[in-house]
CSV table of C-alpha atoms and ligand atoms in Angstrom, one decimal:
chain,number,residue,atom,x,y,z
A,1,MET,CA,3.2,-122.0,49.1
A,2,ASN,CA,5.5,-124.6,51.3
A,3,ILE,CA,5.5,-123.2,54.5
A,4,ILE,CA,6.6,-125.9,57.2
A,5,TYR,CA,5.6,-125.2,60.6
A,6,PHE,CA,7.7,-126.6,63.9
A,7,GLU,CA,7.0,-127.0,67.1
A,8,GLU,CA,10.2,-125.3,68.8
A,9,LEU,CA,13.6,-124.0,67.3
A,10,ASP,CA,16.4,-121.7,68.3
A,11,SER,CA,15.9,-119.7,65.6
A,12,THR,CA,13.8,-119.9,61.9
A,13,ASN,CA,17.6,-118.2,60.0
A,14,THR,CA,20.2,-120.3,62.2
A,15,PHE,CA,17.7,-123.3,61.1
A,16,ALA,CA,17.4,-122.4,57.5
A,17,LYS,CA,20.9,-121.4,57.2
A,18,LYS,CA,21.9,-124.7,58.4
A,19,ASN,CA,19.6,-126.8,56.1
A,20,ILE,CA,19.1,-124.6,53.0
A,21,GLU,CA,20.4,-127.3,50.4
A,22,LYS,CA,17.9,-129.3,51.9
A,23,TYR,CA,15.2,-126.9,51.1
A,24,ASP,CA,14.1,-125.5,47.9
A,25,ASP,CA,13.5,-122.0,47.1
A,26,GLY,CA,10.7,-120.4,48.4
A,27,THR,CA,10.4,-122.6,51.2
A,28,ILE,CA,9.4,-121.3,54.5
A,29,ILE,CA,10.0,-122.1,58.2
A,30,ALA,CA,8.3,-121.2,60.7
A,31,ALA,CA,8.3,-122.0,64.6
A,32,ASN,CA,5.9,-122.0,67.4
A,33,LYS,CA,8.4,-121.3,70.0
A,34,GLN,CA,11.9,-119.6,69.2
A,35,THR,CA,14.5,-120.3,72.3
A,36,ASN,CA,17.9,-118.6,70.4
A,37,GLY,CA,16.0,-115.6,68.1
A,38,HIS,CA,18.7,-113.1,66.5
A,39,GLY,CA,18.4,-109.6,65.1
A,40,ARG,CA,20.4,-107.1,63.8
A,41,PHE,CA,24.0,-106.2,65.3
A,42,ASN,CA,24.1,-109.4,67.5
A,43,ARG,CA,20.9,-108.4,69.7
A,44,SER,CA,18.7,-111.2,71.0
A,45,TRP,CA,14.8,-111.2,69.4
A,46,ILE,CA,12.6,-112.1,72.6
A,47,ASP,CA,9.4,-114.9,72.4
A,48,PHE,CA,6.7,-113.2,74.5
A,49,GLY,CA,5.0,-116.7,74.5
A,50,ASN,CA,3.5,-119.0,71.9
A,51,LYS,CA,1.4,-116.8,69.3
A,52,ASN,CA,3.9,-115.0,67.8
A,53,ILE,CA,5.2,-115.1,64.2
A,54,PHE,CA,8.9,-116.6,63.7
A,55,MET,CA,9.4,-117.4,60.3
A,56,THR,CA,12.4,-117.2,57.7
A,57,PHE,CA,12.1,-116.9,53.9
A,58,ILE,CA,14.5,-119.2,52.2
A,59,LEU,CA,15.4,-117.8,48.9
A,60,LYS,CA,17.7,-118.7,46.2
A,61,PRO,CA,17.8,-116.0,43.4
A,62,SER,CA,21.0,-116.9,42.5
A,63,ASN,CA,24.0,-118.0,42.9
A,64,ARG,CA,25.9,-114.9,42.6
A,65,ILE,CA,27.5,-113.7,45.7
A,66,GLU,CA,28.3,-109.8,43.6
A,67,LYS,CA,24.4,-109.5,43.7
A,68,ASN,CA,23.1,-107.4,46.4
A,69,TYR,CA,20.3,-108.9,47.8
A,70,ALA,CA,20.4,-106.3,50.6
A,71,ASN,CA,17.1,-104.8,49.5
A,72,LEU,CA,14.9,-108.0,50.3
A,73,THR,CA,14.3,-106.8,53.8
A,74,GLN,CA,13.3,-103.7,52.5
A,75,TYR,CA,10.5,-105.5,50.4
A,76,LEU,CA,9.2,-107.8,52.9
A,77,SER,CA,8.8,-104.3,55.1
A,78,VAL,CA,6.5,-102.7,52.8
A,79,CYS,CA,4.5,-106.7,52.0
A,80,VAL,CA,3.8,-106.6,56.0
A,81,CYS,CA,2.7,-103.2,56.5
A,82,GLU,CA,0.3,-103.6,53.6
A,83,VAL,CA,-1.4,-106.6,55.2
A,84,PHE,CA,-1.0,-104.8,58.4
A,85,GLU,CA,-3.0,-102.2,56.6
A,86,ASN,CA,-5.6,-105.0,55.9
A,87,PHE,CA,-6.4,-105.0,59.5
A,88,GLY,CA,-6.3,-101.2,60.0
A,89,LEU,CA,-3.7,-100.2,61.9
A,90,LYS,CA,-1.0,-97.4,60.0
A,91,PRO,CA,2.1,-99.1,60.2
A,92,GLN,CA,5.0,-97.0,59.9
A,93,ILE,CA,9.2,-98.8,58.7
A,94,LYS,CA,11.8,-97.3,60.4
A,95,TRP,CA,14.3,-97.7,57.8
A,96,PRO,CA,15.7,-100.0,56.8
A,97,ASN,CA,13.2,-102.1,57.9
A,98,ASP,CA,12.0,-102.3,61.2
A,99,ILE,CA,8.0,-102.0,61.4
A,100,LEU,CA,6.7,-99.4,64.1
A,101,VAL,CA,2.7,-99.4,65.2
A,102,ASN,CA,1.7,-96.1,67.0
A,103,GLY,CA,5.6,-95.1,67.2
A,104,LYS,CA,6.2,-98.9,68.7
A,105,LYS,CA,8.6,-101.8,67.6
A,106,ILE,CA,6.4,-104.7,66.0
A,107,SER,CA,8.1,-106.7,63.9
A,108,GLY,CA,11.9,-107.1,63.1
A,109,ILE,CA,13.7,-108.0,59.8
A,110,LEU,CA,16.8,-109.7,59.6
A,111,ALA,CA,18.4,-111.1,56.3
A,112,GLU,CA,21.6,-113.6,55.9
A,113,ALA,CA,23.3,-114.7,53.3
A,114,VAL,CA,25.1,-118.4,53.2
A,115,ILE,CA,27.9,-118.2,51.1
A,116,ASN,CA,30.4,-121.4,50.4
A,117,LYS,CA,33.4,-121.2,48.4
A,118,ASN,CA,32.2,-117.7,46.5
A,119,ILE,CA,28.5,-119.7,45.8
A,120,LEU,CA,25.5,-118.2,47.2
A,121,LYS,CA,23.7,-121.0,48.8
A,122,GLY,CA,20.8,-118.9,49.3
A,123,ILE,CA,19.5,-116.0,51.9
A,124,ALA,CA,17.8,-116.7,55.3
A,125,LEU,CA,15.3,-113.8,55.1
A,126,GLY,CA,13.6,-114.1,58.6
A,127,ILE,CA,10.4,-111.9,60.3
A,128,GLY,CA,9.8,-111.8,64.0
A,129,ILE,CA,6.2,-110.0,64.4
A,130,ASN,CA,4.6,-110.1,67.9
A,131,VAL,CA,0.9,-111.1,67.9
A,132,ASN,CA,0.7,-111.4,71.3
A,133,ALA,CA,2.1,-110.2,74.4
A,134,LYS,CA,1.3,-109.1,77.5
A,135,LYS,CA,1.7,-104.5,77.9
A,136,THR,CA,4.0,-105.7,81.3
A,137,ASP,CA,5.9,-108.0,79.7
A,138,VAL,CA,7.1,-105.5,76.9
A,139,ASP,CA,7.1,-102.9,78.4
A,140,LYS,CA,10.0,-104.7,79.9
A,141,ILE,CA,12.2,-103.9,76.9
A,142,ASN,CA,14.4,-101.1,76.7
A,143,ILE,CA,13.1,-99.6,73.3
A,144,PRO,CA,9.0,-99.5,72.7
A,145,VAL,CA,8.1,-102.3,71.7
A,146,THR,CA,4.0,-103.4,71.2
A,147,ALA,CA,2.7,-106.3,70.1
A,148,LEU,CA,-1.3,-107.2,67.7
A,149,ASN,CA,-3.1,-107.9,70.2
A,150,LEU,CA,-2.4,-104.6,72.3
A,151,GLU,CA,-3.2,-102.3,68.6
A,152,GLY,CA,-6.8,-104.0,69.4
A,153,VAL,CA,-5.9,-106.5,66.4
A,154,SER,CA,-6.8,-110.4,66.9
A,155,THR,CA,-5.7,-112.5,64.5
A,156,GLU,CA,-4.4,-116.2,64.1
A,157,LYS,CA,-0.9,-116.2,63.4
A,158,GLU,CA,-1.1,-119.1,60.6
A,159,ILE,CA,-3.4,-117.1,59.2
A,160,LEU,CA,-1.1,-113.5,58.9
A,161,ILE,CA,2.0,-116.2,58.4
A,162,GLU,CA,0.0,-117.2,54.6
A,163,LYS,CA,-1.2,-113.7,53.9
A,164,ILE,CA,2.8,-111.7,54.7
A,165,SER,CA,3.8,-115.1,52.1
A,166,GLU,CA,1.1,-114.6,49.6
A,167,ARG,CA,1.8,-110.8,49.5
A,168,PHE,CA,5.7,-111.3,49.6
A,169,PHE,CA,5.6,-114.3,46.6
A,170,LYS,CA,2.6,-111.9,44.2
A,171,ASN,CA,5.3,-109.3,43.2
A,172,TYR,CA,8.8,-111.5,44.0
A,173,ASN,CA,9.9,-111.8,40.6
A,174,LEU,CA,9.0,-108.3,39.4
A,175,PHE,CA,10.8,-107.4,43.0
A,176,LEU,CA,14.3,-109.3,41.8
A,177,HIS,CA,13.9,-107.3,38.5
A,178,THR,CA,13.9,-103.9,39.4
A,179,GLY,CA,14.6,-103.4,42.7
A,180,PHE,CA,14.1,-100.4,45.2
A,181,ARG,CA,12.4,-98.4,42.8
A,182,GLU,CA,9.5,-101.3,42.8
A,183,ILE,CA,8.4,-99.9,46.6
A,184,LYS,CA,10.4,-96.7,46.6
A,185,ASP,CA,7.2,-94.7,46.8
A,186,TYR,CA,5.0,-96.9,49.4
A,187,TYR,CA,8.3,-96.8,51.6
A,188,THR,CA,8.9,-93.4,51.4
A,189,ASN,CA,4.7,-92.6,52.0
A,190,HIS,CA,5.6,-95.3,54.8
A,191,ALA,CA,8.6,-94.2,56.5
A,192,TYR,CA,9.2,-92.5,59.9
A,193,LEU,CA,11.2,-89.9,60.5
A,194,PRO,CA,12.1,-87.7,63.4
A,195,GLU,CA,12.8,-84.3,62.8
A,196,LYS,CA,16.6,-85.3,62.4
A,197,CYS,CA,17.9,-88.3,61.9
A,198,LYS,CA,19.9,-89.3,64.1
A,199,ILE,CA,22.0,-92.2,63.1
A,200,ALA,CA,24.5,-95.1,64.6
A,201,ILE,CA,27.1,-96.5,62.2
A,202,PHE,CA,29.2,-98.6,64.0
A,203,ASP,CA,30.9,-97.1,66.6
A,204,LYS,CA,29.8,-93.2,65.5
A,205,THR,CA,27.0,-91.2,65.3
A,206,ILE,CA,25.5,-88.5,63.0
A,207,THR,CA,23.0,-86.5,62.7
A,208,GLY,CA,21.7,-84.9,60.2
A,209,GLU,CA,18.6,-83.6,57.6
A,210,PHE,CA,16.4,-86.5,56.5
A,211,ARG,CA,16.0,-85.7,52.2
A,212,GLY,CA,15.0,-89.3,51.2
A,213,PHE,CA,16.0,-92.5,49.6
A,214,ASP,CA,18.1,-93.4,47.1
A,215,ASP,CA,17.1,-95.3,44.3
A,216,ASP,CA,18.7,-98.4,46.3
A,217,GLY,CA,16.8,-98.0,48.9
A,218,GLN,CA,19.6,-96.2,51.0
A,219,LEU,CA,18.6,-93.1,53.3
A,220,MET,CA,19.1,-90.2,52.2
A,221,ILE,CA,20.8,-86.9,54.3
A,222,PHE,CA,22.1,-83.7,54.5
A,223,TYR,CA,25.4,-83.8,56.8
A,224,ASN,CA,28.3,-81.8,57.1
A,225,ASP,CA,26.7,-78.9,54.2
A,226,ASN,CA,26.9,-82.4,51.9
A,227,LEU,CA,24.0,-85.1,50.9
A,228,THR,CA,25.4,-88.5,51.9
A,229,SER,CA,23.8,-92.1,51.4
A,230,ILE,CA,23.9,-94.1,54.1
A,231,ASN,CA,23.6,-98.0,53.4
A,232,MET,CA,24.4,-99.6,57.0
A,233,GLY,CA,22.8,-97.7,60.1
A,234,GLU,CA,19.9,-97.3,62.3
A,235,PHE,CA,18.5,-94.3,64.1
A,236,THR,CA,19.5,-94.1,67.4
A,237,GLU,CA,15.8,-92.0,68.4
J,301,BTN,C1,16.2,-106.7,64.2
J,301,BTN,O1,14.7,-106.5,64.5
J,301,BTN,O2,17.0,-107.1,64.6
J,301,BTN,C2,15.8,-108.5,63.2
J,301,BTN,C3,15.1,-109.1,64.5
J,301,BTN,C4,14.7,-110.7,63.4
J,301,BTN,C5,14.0,-111.5,64.1
J,301,BTN,C6,13.4,-112.5,62.9
J,301,BTN,S1,12.5,-114.3,64.5
J,301,BTN,C7,12.6,-114.7,63.2
J,301,BTN,C8,13.7,-115.2,62.9
J,301,BTN,N1,14.7,-115.7,63.4
J,301,BTN,C9,15.4,-115.3,64.3
J,301,BTN,O3,16.6,-115.5,64.8
J,301,BTN,N2,15.6,-113.7,63.6
J,301,BTN,C10,14.7,-113.6,62.6
């Protein structure tokens, strides 16, 4: 495994995207501090101090833009949940790829593709994990947030980075071949599901009943008398 540590980066994803041609497939970029981390929907990702995890996998599964690698975020969420379970936690995955412990967000995942002249140069698959945070700091965030130390787990972040990376590459090639079906059972068994699915899709919110995940990892909900598969959006509650 090739894990490259930096003391400080604006964002491990931004760095990985800028330097994607310099690094081989499978390189991991990790930073002790992240000054401008970003998440889905252009939100920022807060650094709660220098013992948290900010890391990005540089992946070059092929150079074909027509291939859909969106499920890699779900695959990574499963790998991280498995590692968390080994620490005695009971993590849940909030579709598509947030990880919750005791109903609070502990980790977020963001994949960004680098495309040049119709060629996929690579994917920056980034993950942030709150390893150490103060309760007073996480309580300032406008959604429920937690950290491993607040859930009774103390670990060195370098050890966790290695465990996650090992778990990730163990079945990575199999996952590229089989896709979401490879993780569907585990993912479904660990899914966080509110009774009513209220999903924000851009500026629209729809409410329906959860009906499972399809073989592509899309959320299936019964809405307006129809079974609908949704591939983009997030739970609003
Ligand atoms: C989300 O929950 O919206 C996704 C958050 C992803 C945060 C990680 S931290 C490491 C990597 N670098 C970034 O700027 N973002 C990702």
